[in-house]
Amino acid sequence: MGLLSRFSKADGKPSVAEDLDPHRTITRDFAAQQDPEKVAEGEIERANGSDGLRSAVETAEIEKRVVKKLDRHLIPLVFVLYLLAYLDRSNIGNARIAGLDTDLKLTSSDYQWLLTIFYISYILFEWFALMWKVVPPHMWAAFCVMGWGVTATLQAATFSWSGMMAARFFLGFFEAGYGPGIPFLLSFFYLRHEIGLRSGIFLSAAPLATCFAGALAYGITSDSTPAIANWRLLFLVEGLPCIVAAVATWFLMPDSPEKASFLTEEEKSVARERALRQVGAAEAHRVGGINFNDVGAALLDLKNYFTALMYFSCNVSFSSLPVFLPTILSEMGFTKLTAQGLSAPPYFLAFLLVIATTYIADRTQQRGIMIIILSLVAAIGYILLATTSPTGPRYAGVYLAAAGVFPSIGNILPWVTNNQGSDSKRGAGIAMLNIIGQCGPLLGTRVFPDSDKHYFRTGMWVCAGFMLFNGVLALGLRTLLAWENRKLDRKYGSVDRTKLEPGAGDENDGPRFRYVL
């Protein structure tokens, strides 16, 4: 192409290779929609022998820079915010064994209701996931973070069960606006084959937060003569940083790649090209409105109910393990302080596996197989917990359960965004996933009653059963998606995605769209 380019410049005419360059075509098409006069000026310059357009190689290099900058600025921000959110959501388990239930005179049923009320509000406001497409993301994120930061901090000031119930309800309200919609937000910035790993890194904050919660709670509750109750100090230490983070989010969260302050103008231009390659000209603006026809189509799509039921199954375990694990460990015979410390290592393993498995699934484009394997690992862990009594095998079961549950969810979330053919469908799919899937914690938080001490076998069998059900659903969905791909191949012809040049709207419904298995 370089030789052709030199000959064409000598003639003052564009080369054939340049006219066929898809990156250049997309750039011209996008510019034509935005400012026809500038396109005309560019064509005049080309006719005079001045090529103002980038080569494909240059564009690819700039695109790598764009992705790296997004990885450095956006991913750490959403990761830290979700870590803080999950810390504030799940630290009630550590607060319980630090004296919360004694000071507030909570029964087993009272404690279970504190867990349940969070998920009731969380489910009622799951549709907030669509707000990322309506409200500028920096405003929406700052609102949510400030809300849950204030609420989490005020938990330290409660003196009754009813006061704690109110705080937990509003904690769920504000957190519902953030975490569930982040995979949808990331789809504005990353291409289809890039989003799985980034969603995995984001979600890996959950096991890391639980790991951090155990270590932090161990440090806080080790003081035998505290000035204020240890559980109140725990809520303060983990709630106040969120208020600071909310202010930082207002200034640091980009609304879209082309508005990111950390990108140069040339990089923003390439970011706009990426948006066109994803969704075409009609949706390239990404934020500002919802296509309700697409929302309706998503509601009728059977595939969304498969992933929602998978998320439900995982959430039975995902919600109960962090809040009950310190209690489970203490019932194994460990002291309360040791139980706090021992709850951390299994989650650090889960943190590493979430990132590793989403990376592998991105590279292979095989999410279904990965979820099946992880579901089996988690089920084996829960079966060990349900059938054994010695401490060693039971603690090993905790490792397997955490290593299967968290990575399974890390792969379910990008599977939804991978397989929806428009931004509005992706948003609706994420909302459905969470509205149905977050009902799982309503069951998961109520299958570990104190009456089932010391082994909590009923809860372990329930979690094992749902993880096996999750694997069956993943196999069924993968089979359905393979069948759908064969139908599309018969209609449009087969597509070799390893050889296909990028075009406008690759990730939206059309001849080039195929489902990720």
Short mmCIF file of C-alpha atoms in Angstrom, two decimals:
data_model
loop_
_atom_site.label_atom_id
_atom_site.label_comp_id
_atom_site.label_asym_id
_atom_site.label_seq_id
_atom_site.Cartn_x
_atom_site.Cartn_y
_atom_site.Cartn_z
CA MET A 1 0.00 0.00 0.00
CA GLY A 2 2.95 2.30 0.68
CA LEU A 3 4.13 2.00 -2.94
CA LEU A 4 0.63 2.60 -4.29
CA SER A 5 0.31 5.59 -1.99
CA ARG A 6 3.52 7.19 -3.32
CA PHE A 7 2.40 6.79 -6.93
CA SER A 8 -1.04 8.23 -6.17
CA LYS A 9 0.40 11.26 -4.42
CA ALA A 10 2.58 11.97 -7.41
CA ASP A 11 -0.54 12.01 -9.61
CA GLY A 12 -2.51 14.08 -7.12
CA LYS A 13 -5.12 11.32 -6.90
CA PRO A 14 -6.00 8.88 -4.17
CA SER A 15 -4.86 5.31 -4.59
CA VAL A 16 -7.25 2.40 -4.99
CA ALA A 17 -5.91 0.98 -1.71
CA GLU A 18 -6.79 4.19 0.08
CA ASP A 19 -10.33 4.24 -1.31
CA LEU A 20 -10.85 0.67 -0.15
CA ASP A 21 -9.44 1.31 3.34
CA PRO A 22 -12.43 0.76 5.67
CA HIS A 23 -11.05 3.10 8.32
CA ARG A 24 -10.91 5.94 5.79
CA THR A 25 -14.40 5.16 4.48
CA ILE A 26 -15.84 5.25 7.98
CA THR A 27 -14.06 8.53 8.70
CA ARG A 28 -15.44 10.16 5.55
CA ASP A 29 -18.97 8.80 6.13
CA PHE A 30 -19.01 10.03 9.72
CA ALA A 31 -17.65 13.44 8.76
CA ALA A 32 -20.26 13.73 6.00
CA GLN A 33 -23.02 13.32 8.55
CA GLN A 34 -21.46 15.81 10.93
CA ASP A 35 -20.16 18.55 8.62
CA PRO A 36 -20.49 18.15 4.81
CA GLU A 37 -18.49 21.32 4.17
CA LYS A 38 -15.42 19.93 5.92
CA VAL A 39 -15.65 16.76 3.81
CA ALA A 40 -15.74 18.88 0.70
CA GLU A 41 -12.64 20.79 1.84
CA GLY A 42 -10.88 17.49 2.54
CA GLU A 43 -11.69 16.18 -0.92
CA ILE A 44 -10.31 19.39 -2.46
CA GLU A 45 -7.06 18.91 -0.54
CA ARG A 46 -6.83 15.33 -1.78
CA ALA A 47 -7.37 16.48 -5.34
CA ASN A 48 -4.47 18.90 -4.92
CA GLY A 49 -2.24 16.05 -3.79
CA SER A 50 -2.45 16.55 -0.01
CA ASP A 51 -3.66 13.44 1.83
CA GLY A 52 -5.10 14.55 5.19
CA LEU A 53 -6.41 11.09 6.06
CA ARG A 54 -4.56 8.51 8.17
CA SER A 55 -3.30 5.22 6.85
CA ALA A 56 -4.74 2.01 8.26
CA VAL A 57 -1.47 1.29 10.08
CA GLU A 58 -1.47 4.73 11.69
CA THR A 59 -5.10 4.33 12.71
CA ALA A 60 -4.39 0.93 14.28
CA GLU A 61 -1.52 2.39 16.31
CA ILE A 62 -3.65 5.31 17.51
CA GLU A 63 -6.46 2.90 18.37
CA LYS A 64 -4.08 0.92 20.59
CA ARG A 65 -3.22 4.15 22.39
CA VAL A 66 -6.92 4.94 22.86
CA VAL A 67 -7.61 1.53 24.43
CA LYS A 68 -4.56 1.78 26.70
CA LYS A 69 -5.62 5.24 27.89
CA LEU A 70 -9.15 4.01 28.56
CA ASP A 71 -7.68 1.11 30.51
CA ARG A 72 -5.56 3.49 32.59
CA HIS A 73 -8.26 6.06 33.33
CA LEU A 74 -11.70 4.40 33.18
CA ILE A 75 -11.17 0.84 34.43
CA PRO A 76 -9.37 1.76 37.69
CA LEU A 77 -12.12 4.27 38.45
CA VAL A 78 -15.07 1.89 38.00
CA PHE A 79 -13.08 -0.84 39.78
CA VAL A 80 -12.39 1.27 42.88
CA LEU A 81 -15.98 2.53 43.04
CA TYR A 82 -17.39 -0.99 42.84
CA LEU A 83 -14.91 -2.16 45.47
CA LEU A 84 -16.21 0.57 47.78
CA ALA A 85 -19.82 -0.32 46.95
CA TYR A 86 -19.34 -4.01 47.59
CA LEU A 87 -17.43 -3.27 50.78
CA ASP A 88 -20.35 -1.21 52.11
CA ARG A 89 -22.87 -3.82 51.01
CA SER A 90 -21.23 -6.91 52.52
CA ASN A 91 -19.49 -5.56 55.63
CA ILE A 92 -22.62 -6.23 57.66
CA GLY A 93 -21.40 -9.83 57.94
CA ASN A 94 -18.21 -8.64 59.63
CA ALA A 95 -20.16 -6.13 61.71
CA ARG A 96 -22.37 -8.93 63.00
CA ILE A 97 -19.56 -10.91 64.59
CA ALA A 98 -18.02 -7.62 65.82
CA GLY A 99 -21.05 -7.04 68.05
CA LEU A 100 -23.82 -5.57 65.88
CA ASP A 101 -26.35 -8.28 66.71
CA THR A 102 -25.60 -8.00 70.44
CA ASP A 103 -25.82 -4.19 70.64
CA LEU A 104 -29.00 -3.96 68.56
CA LYS A 105 -30.45 -7.12 70.14
CA LEU A 106 -30.98 -8.80 66.76
CA THR A 107 -32.49 -12.26 66.35
CA SER A 108 -31.50 -14.53 63.46
CA SER A 109 -34.65 -13.44 61.63
CA ASP A 110 -33.85 -9.74 62.23
CA TYR A 111 -30.39 -10.18 60.70
CA GLN A 112 -31.77 -12.00 57.67
CA TRP A 113 -34.21 -9.13 57.10
CA LEU A 114 -31.29 -6.65 57.13
CA LEU A 115 -29.81 -8.62 54.25
CA THR A 116 -33.13 -9.03 52.45
CA ILE A 117 -34.24 -5.37 52.58
CA PHE A 118 -31.10 -4.33 50.71
CA TYR A 119 -31.99 -6.62 47.81
CA ILE A 120 -35.64 -5.57 47.78
CA SER A 121 -34.69 -1.97 46.99
CA TYR A 122 -31.86 -3.19 44.74
CA ILE A 123 -34.35 -5.17 42.64
CA LEU A 124 -37.01 -2.43 42.55
CA PHE A 125 -34.55 0.06 41.07
CA GLU A 126 -32.57 -2.22 38.71
CA TRP A 127 -34.01 -0.29 35.76
CA PHE A 128 -31.58 2.46 36.80
CA ALA A 129 -29.10 0.59 34.54
CA LEU A 130 -30.71 2.38 31.57
CA MET A 131 -29.92 5.78 33.11
CA TRP A 132 -26.34 5.52 31.86
CA LYS A 133 -27.74 6.13 28.36
CA VAL A 134 -29.99 9.00 29.47
CA VAL A 135 -27.94 11.02 32.01
CA PRO A 136 -24.28 12.03 31.42
CA PRO A 137 -22.32 9.23 33.14
CA HIS A 138 -20.16 11.53 35.30
CA MET A 139 -23.31 13.05 36.84
CA TRP A 140 -25.10 9.75 37.33
CA ALA A 141 -22.08 8.01 38.86
CA ALA A 142 -21.37 10.89 41.27
CA PHE A 143 -25.02 10.93 42.39
CA CYS A 144 -25.02 7.19 43.12
CA VAL A 145 -21.66 7.15 44.90
CA MET A 146 -22.51 10.14 47.10
CA GLY A 147 -25.86 8.55 47.98
CA TRP A 148 -24.52 5.21 49.10
CA GLY A 149 -21.51 6.85 50.82
CA VAL A 150 -23.73 8.98 53.06
CA THR A 151 -26.09 6.06 53.73
CA ALA A 152 -23.28 3.61 54.54
CA THR A 153 -21.71 6.09 56.95
CA LEU A 154 -25.02 6.74 58.72
CA GLN A 155 -25.30 3.02 59.53
CA ALA A 156 -22.79 3.76 62.30
CA ALA A 157 -25.33 6.07 63.93
CA THR A 158 -28.20 3.58 64.17
CA PHE A 159 -29.45 2.37 67.53
CA SER A 160 -32.32 0.10 66.49
CA TRP A 161 -33.25 -2.59 64.02
CA SER A 162 -35.72 -0.26 62.27
CA GLY A 163 -33.04 2.40 61.79
CA MET A 164 -30.66 -0.14 60.29
CA MET A 165 -33.47 -1.41 58.02
CA ALA A 166 -34.01 2.11 56.65
CA ALA A 167 -30.29 2.56 56.05
CA ARG A 168 -29.99 -0.78 54.24
CA PHE A 169 -32.99 0.06 52.02
CA PHE A 170 -31.43 3.31 50.80
CA LEU A 171 -28.05 1.64 50.42
CA GLY A 172 -29.69 -0.74 47.95
CA PHE A 173 -31.45 2.14 46.19
CA PHE A 174 -28.22 4.01 45.43
CA GLU A 175 -26.09 0.96 44.67
CA ALA A 176 -28.70 -0.25 42.16
CA GLY A 177 -27.87 2.77 40.02
CA TYR A 178 -24.17 1.95 39.79
CA GLY A 179 -22.92 -1.64 39.69
CA PRO A 180 -25.57 -3.33 37.51
CA GLY A 181 -25.14 -0.79 34.71
CA ILE A 182 -21.34 -0.70 34.50
CA PRO A 183 -21.03 -3.51 31.89
CA PHE A 184 -23.51 -1.48 29.80
CA LEU A 185 -21.42 1.67 30.30
CA LEU A 186 -18.24 -0.18 29.29
CA SER A 187 -19.91 -1.17 26.00
CA PHE A 188 -19.81 2.54 25.08
CA PHE A 189 -16.02 2.48 25.29
CA TYR A 190 -14.90 -1.02 24.28
CA LEU A 191 -15.45 -3.30 21.30
CA ARG A 192 -17.14 -6.66 21.57
CA HIS A 193 -13.96 -8.72 21.90
CA GLU A 194 -12.48 -6.26 24.44
CA ILE A 195 -15.32 -5.91 26.93
CA GLY A 196 -15.18 -9.29 28.66
CA LEU A 197 -11.81 -8.75 30.32
CA ARG A 198 -12.73 -5.20 31.35
CA SER A 199 -16.04 -6.38 32.81
CA GLY A 200 -14.09 -9.10 34.60
CA ILE A 201 -11.63 -6.62 36.08
CA PHE A 202 -14.56 -4.47 37.21
CA LEU A 203 -16.39 -7.39 38.81
CA SER A 204 -13.21 -8.75 40.41
CA ALA A 205 -13.56 -5.84 42.83
CA ALA A 206 -16.30 -7.87 44.56
CA PRO A 207 -14.11 -10.74 45.80
CA LEU A 208 -11.25 -8.32 46.46
CA ALA A 209 -13.59 -6.14 48.53
CA THR A 210 -14.67 -9.18 50.51
CA CYS A 211 -11.02 -10.13 50.99
CA PHE A 212 -10.23 -6.55 52.06
CA ALA A 213 -13.27 -6.50 54.34
CA GLY A 214 -11.98 -9.54 56.19
CA ALA A 215 -8.51 -8.06 56.65
CA LEU A 216 -9.86 -4.63 57.61
CA ALA A 217 -12.41 -6.06 60.00
CA TYR A 218 -9.69 -8.16 61.58
CA GLY A 219 -7.65 -5.00 62.24
CA ILE A 220 -10.58 -2.97 63.56
CA THR A 221 -12.08 -5.63 65.80
CA SER A 222 -8.74 -6.62 67.34
CA ASP A 223 -9.02 -3.69 69.79
CA SER A 224 -10.54 -5.09 72.97
CA THR A 225 -11.20 -1.63 74.51
CA PRO A 226 -12.46 0.59 71.66
CA ALA A 227 -13.69 4.17 72.19
CA ILE A 228 -16.80 3.32 70.16
CA ALA A 229 -18.24 -0.05 69.28
CA ASN A 230 -16.08 -1.93 66.77
CA TRP A 231 -18.97 -2.42 64.34
CA ARG A 232 -19.73 1.33 64.32
CA LEU A 233 -16.09 2.11 63.60
CA LEU A 234 -16.19 -0.43 60.77
CA PHE A 235 -19.11 1.37 59.09
CA LEU A 236 -17.38 4.75 59.48
CA VAL A 237 -14.02 3.60 58.11
CA GLU A 238 -15.63 1.96 55.07
CA GLY A 239 -18.35 4.56 54.42
CA LEU A 240 -16.57 7.93 54.60
CA PRO A 241 -14.15 7.28 51.68
CA CYS A 242 -17.16 6.96 49.35
CA ILE A 243 -18.12 10.60 49.95
CA VAL A 244 -14.65 11.70 48.84
CA ALA A 245 -14.83 9.30 45.88
CA ALA A 246 -18.14 10.83 44.74
CA VAL A 247 -16.54 14.27 44.36
CA ALA A 248 -13.60 12.78 42.46
CA THR A 249 -15.99 10.85 40.19
CA TRP A 250 -17.69 14.05 39.02
CA PHE A 251 -14.39 15.24 37.56
CA LEU A 252 -12.79 11.94 36.50
CA MET A 253 -15.60 9.90 34.89
CA PRO A 254 -15.69 10.44 31.07
CA ASP A 255 -19.12 10.62 29.45
CA SER A 256 -17.88 8.97 26.24
CA PRO A 257 -14.54 8.31 24.50
CA GLU A 258 -14.84 11.37 22.27
CA LYS A 259 -15.42 13.59 25.32
CA ALA A 260 -12.60 12.12 27.41
CA SER A 261 -10.22 14.88 28.51
CA PHE A 262 -7.27 12.46 28.55
CA LEU A 263 -7.53 11.79 24.78
CA THR A 264 -6.00 14.03 22.11
CA GLU A 265 -8.14 15.29 19.23
CA GLU A 266 -6.64 12.68 16.93
CA GLU A 267 -7.41 9.96 19.45
CA LYS A 268 -10.98 11.24 19.84
CA SER A 269 -11.39 10.99 16.07
CA VAL A 270 -10.33 7.35 16.18
CA ALA A 271 -12.70 6.81 19.13
CA ARG A 272 -15.56 8.10 16.96
CA GLU A 273 -14.54 5.63 14.24
CA ARG A 274 -14.67 2.84 16.83
CA ALA A 275 -18.21 3.90 17.77
CA LEU A 276 -19.24 3.71 14.11
CA ARG A 277 -17.72 0.27 13.77
CA GLN A 278 -19.68 -0.82 16.83
CA VAL A 279 -23.17 0.57 16.26
CA GLY A 280 -23.23 2.56 13.01
CA ALA A 281 -24.09 6.21 12.48
CA ALA A 282 -27.60 6.03 13.95
CA GLU A 283 -26.40 5.22 17.49
CA ALA A 284 -22.85 6.62 17.42
CA HIS A 285 -23.75 9.36 19.93
CA ARG A 286 -24.35 6.55 22.51
CA VAL A 287 -25.72 8.77 25.33
CA GLY A 288 -28.93 10.80 25.07
CA GLY A 289 -31.90 8.54 24.41
CA ILE A 290 -33.41 5.04 24.34
CA ASN A 291 -35.00 3.14 21.44
CA PHE A 292 -38.10 1.67 23.06
CA ASN A 293 -38.76 -0.66 20.12
CA ASP A 294 -35.42 -2.30 20.84
CA VAL A 295 -36.29 -2.46 24.54
CA GLY A 296 -39.50 -4.30 23.62
CA ALA A 297 -37.56 -6.71 21.41
CA ALA A 298 -35.18 -7.45 24.28
CA LEU A 299 -38.12 -8.20 26.59
CA LEU A 300 -39.33 -10.85 24.11
CA ASP A 301 -35.89 -12.39 23.56
CA LEU A 302 -35.64 -15.87 25.14
CA LYS A 303 -31.85 -15.56 25.43
CA ASN A 304 -32.21 -12.79 28.00
CA TYR A 305 -34.24 -15.09 30.24
CA PHE A 306 -31.54 -17.76 30.07
CA THR A 307 -28.88 -15.33 31.31
CA ALA A 308 -31.25 -13.84 33.90
CA LEU A 309 -31.94 -17.29 35.37
CA MET A 310 -28.21 -18.03 35.33
CA TYR A 311 -27.59 -14.82 37.24
CA PHE A 312 -30.36 -15.76 39.68
CA SER A 313 -28.72 -19.13 40.29
CA CYS A 314 -25.27 -17.64 40.88
CA ASN A 315 -26.67 -14.89 43.10
CA VAL A 316 -28.14 -17.40 45.53
CA SER A 317 -24.52 -18.21 46.39
CA PHE A 318 -22.89 -14.88 45.48
CA SER A 319 -25.02 -12.96 47.98
CA SER A 320 -24.90 -15.41 50.86
CA LEU A 321 -21.24 -16.43 50.90
CA PRO A 322 -19.69 -13.05 51.85
CA VAL A 323 -22.23 -12.22 54.57
CA PHE A 324 -22.29 -15.67 56.15
CA LEU A 325 -18.71 -16.88 55.63
CA PRO A 326 -17.30 -15.25 58.81
CA THR A 327 -20.09 -16.92 60.77
CA ILE A 328 -19.53 -20.25 59.00
CA LEU A 329 -15.80 -20.10 59.80
CA SER A 330 -16.45 -19.20 63.42
CA GLU A 331 -18.76 -22.23 63.63
CA MET A 332 -15.84 -24.41 62.43
CA GLY A 333 -14.26 -23.69 65.79
CA PHE A 334 -12.12 -20.65 64.96
CA THR A 335 -12.17 -17.59 67.19
CA LYS A 336 -14.03 -14.55 65.88
CA LEU A 337 -10.76 -12.75 65.06
CA THR A 338 -9.31 -15.77 63.26
CA ALA A 339 -12.57 -16.23 61.32
CA GLN A 340 -12.28 -12.63 60.08
CA GLY A 341 -8.74 -13.28 58.84
CA LEU A 342 -9.45 -16.69 57.27
CA SER A 343 -12.34 -15.27 55.22
CA ALA A 344 -9.89 -13.25 53.10
CA PRO A 345 -7.70 -15.83 51.20
CA PRO A 346 -10.51 -17.63 49.30
CA TYR A 347 -11.67 -14.32 47.89
CA PHE A 348 -8.20 -13.33 46.75
CA LEU A 349 -8.12 -16.54 44.71
CA ALA A 350 -11.54 -15.66 43.28
CA PHE A 351 -10.27 -12.17 42.40
CA LEU A 352 -7.42 -13.66 40.33
CA LEU A 353 -9.69 -16.20 38.63
CA VAL A 354 -12.31 -13.63 37.60
CA ILE A 355 -9.65 -11.76 35.62
CA ALA A 356 -8.03 -14.91 34.21
CA THR A 357 -11.25 -16.59 33.06
CA THR A 358 -12.74 -13.50 31.42
CA TYR A 359 -9.45 -12.96 29.57
CA ILE A 360 -9.47 -16.55 28.29
CA ALA A 361 -13.14 -16.30 27.29
CA ASP A 362 -12.41 -13.06 25.40
CA ARG A 363 -9.55 -14.69 23.50
CA THR A 364 -11.47 -17.87 22.67
CA GLN A 365 -14.96 -16.27 22.41
CA GLN A 366 -16.25 -19.28 24.35
CA ARG A 367 -18.09 -17.99 27.42
CA GLY A 368 -20.55 -20.87 27.72
CA ILE A 369 -17.89 -23.55 28.18
CA MET A 370 -16.08 -21.39 30.73
CA ILE A 371 -19.27 -20.89 32.77
CA ILE A 372 -20.05 -24.63 32.70
CA ILE A 373 -16.59 -25.47 34.09
CA LEU A 374 -16.78 -22.79 36.79
CA SER A 375 -20.27 -23.89 37.82
CA LEU A 376 -19.01 -27.43 38.36
CA VAL A 377 -16.09 -26.16 40.47
CA ALA A 378 -18.45 -24.15 42.70
CA ALA A 379 -20.88 -27.08 43.02
CA ILE A 380 -18.08 -29.39 44.15
CA GLY A 381 -17.08 -26.81 46.76
CA TYR A 382 -20.60 -26.58 48.16
CA ILE A 383 -21.01 -30.37 48.15
CA LEU A 384 -17.82 -30.62 50.24
CA LEU A 385 -19.26 -28.07 52.68
CA ALA A 386 -22.56 -29.95 52.82
CA THR A 387 -21.19 -33.48 53.30
CA THR A 388 -18.06 -33.13 55.44
CA SER A 389 -17.48 -32.26 59.08
CA PRO A 390 -13.66 -31.90 59.56
CA THR A 391 -12.33 -28.36 59.27
CA GLY A 392 -9.78 -29.08 56.50
CA PRO A 393 -12.17 -30.34 53.80
CA ARG A 394 -14.74 -27.71 54.68
CA TYR A 395 -12.24 -24.87 54.35
CA ALA A 396 -11.09 -26.35 51.02
CA GLY A 397 -14.74 -26.29 49.97
CA VAL A 398 -14.86 -22.57 50.72
CA TYR A 399 -11.98 -22.04 48.26
CA LEU A 400 -13.71 -24.03 45.52
CA ALA A 401 -17.05 -22.30 46.08
CA ALA A 402 -15.52 -18.82 45.87
CA ALA A 403 -13.36 -19.84 42.89
CA GLY A 404 -16.45 -20.94 40.96
CA VAL A 405 -19.18 -18.47 41.92
CA PHE A 406 -17.45 -15.12 41.40
CA PRO A 407 -15.82 -15.96 38.02
CA SER A 408 -19.13 -17.42 36.77
CA ILE A 409 -20.82 -14.06 37.29
CA GLY A 410 -17.81 -12.33 35.77
CA ASN A 411 -18.48 -14.23 32.53
CA ILE A 412 -22.29 -14.00 32.56
CA LEU A 413 -22.34 -10.18 32.52
CA PRO A 414 -20.31 -9.70 29.30
CA TRP A 415 -22.21 -12.59 27.69
CA VAL A 416 -25.32 -10.40 27.86
CA THR A 417 -23.69 -7.35 26.23
CA ASN A 418 -21.94 -9.58 23.65
CA ASN A 419 -25.21 -10.97 22.34
CA GLN A 420 -27.54 -7.96 22.05
CA GLY A 421 -27.75 -6.17 18.71
CA SER A 422 -28.07 -2.51 19.77
CA ASP A 423 -27.27 -0.19 22.66
CA SER A 424 -30.88 -0.09 23.81
CA LYS A 425 -31.10 -3.90 23.65
CA ARG A 426 -27.89 -4.19 25.64
CA GLY A 427 -29.24 -1.82 28.28
CA ALA A 428 -32.56 -3.65 28.47
CA GLY A 429 -30.77 -7.00 28.62
CA ILE A 430 -28.65 -5.82 31.56
CA ALA A 431 -31.76 -4.46 33.33
CA MET A 432 -33.62 -7.78 32.84
CA LEU A 433 -30.59 -9.72 34.00
CA ASN A 434 -30.53 -7.77 37.24
CA ILE A 435 -34.27 -7.52 37.91
CA ILE A 436 -34.67 -11.30 37.67
CA GLY A 437 -31.19 -12.29 38.77
CA GLN A 438 -31.11 -10.15 41.88
CA CYS A 439 -34.09 -12.05 43.24
CA GLY A 440 -31.56 -14.81 43.95
CA PRO A 441 -30.28 -13.07 47.09
CA LEU A 442 -33.81 -13.05 48.51
CA LEU A 443 -33.42 -16.81 48.72
CA GLY A 444 -29.67 -16.95 49.29
CA THR A 445 -29.73 -14.72 52.37
CA ARG A 446 -32.40 -16.85 54.04
CA VAL A 447 -31.00 -20.38 53.72
CA PHE A 448 -28.44 -20.07 56.53
CA PRO A 449 -30.60 -19.76 59.69
CA ASP A 450 -28.99 -20.02 63.11
CA SER A 451 -31.06 -23.15 63.72
CA ASP A 452 -28.89 -24.91 61.08
CA LYS A 453 -25.65 -24.44 63.03
CA HIS A 454 -22.93 -25.67 63.02
CA TYR A 455 -22.67 -26.91 59.45
CA PHE A 456 -25.45 -25.02 57.62
CA ARG A 457 -25.97 -28.08 55.43
CA THR A 458 -29.33 -26.97 54.01
CA GLY A 459 -27.84 -23.74 52.67
CA MET A 460 -24.86 -25.59 51.21
CA TRP A 461 -27.07 -28.07 49.34
CA VAL A 462 -29.27 -25.26 48.01
CA CYS A 463 -26.21 -23.40 46.68
CA ALA A 464 -24.76 -26.59 45.17
CA GLY A 465 -28.03 -27.32 43.40
CA PHE A 466 -28.27 -23.84 41.91
CA MET A 467 -24.68 -23.91 40.67
CA LEU A 468 -25.39 -27.20 38.87
CA PHE A 469 -28.57 -25.62 37.45
CA ASN A 470 -26.42 -22.69 36.28
CA GLY A 471 -24.20 -25.08 34.32
CA VAL A 472 -27.24 -26.70 32.66
CA LEU A 473 -28.59 -23.27 31.67
CA ALA A 474 -25.21 -22.28 30.20
CA LEU A 475 -25.17 -25.46 28.11
CA GLY A 476 -28.74 -24.80 26.93
CA LEU A 477 -28.00 -21.17 26.00
CA ARG A 478 -24.82 -22.10 24.15
CA THR A 479 -26.77 -24.68 22.14
CA LEU A 480 -29.44 -22.08 21.30
CA LEU A 481 -26.84 -19.50 20.24
CA ALA A 482 -25.08 -22.02 17.98
CA TRP A 483 -28.44 -22.79 16.33
CA GLU A 484 -29.14 -19.06 15.88
CA ASN A 485 -25.70 -18.59 14.26
CA ARG A 486 -26.41 -21.40 11.80
CA LYS A 487 -29.70 -19.68 10.86
CA LEU A 488 -27.84 -16.40 10.25
CA ASP A 489 -25.23 -18.21 8.14
CA ARG A 490 -27.96 -19.71 5.97
CA LYS A 491 -29.58 -16.29 5.56
CA TYR A 492 -26.50 -14.12 4.98
CA GLY A 493 -23.69 -16.56 4.27
CA SER A 494 -20.96 -17.64 6.66
CA VAL A 495 -18.74 -15.00 8.29
CA ASP A 496 -15.09 -15.60 9.12
CA ARG A 497 -14.50 -12.97 11.81
CA THR A 498 -10.75 -13.54 11.76
CA LYS A 499 -10.55 -12.30 8.15
CA LEU A 500 -13.38 -9.75 8.06
CA GLU A 501 -12.44 -6.08 7.75
CA PRO A 502 -14.22 -3.78 10.24
CA GLY A 503 -17.35 -2.08 8.97
CA ALA A 504 -20.02 0.27 10.29
CA GLY A 505 -22.32 -1.31 12.84
CA ASP A 506 -20.46 -4.62 13.30
CA GLU A 507 -21.93 -5.09 16.78
CA ASN A 508 -25.54 -4.32 15.85
CA ASP A 509 -28.11 -6.61 14.25
CA GLY A 510 -27.31 -7.25 10.60
CA PRO A 511 -25.54 -9.54 8.11
CA ARG A 512 -22.21 -9.38 9.98
CA PHE A 513 -23.58 -9.98 13.49
CA ARG A 514 -23.04 -13.41 15.05
CA TYR A 515 -23.55 -14.55 18.66
CA VAL A 516 -20.69 -15.28 21.02
CA LEU A 517 -20.91 -18.87 22.22
#
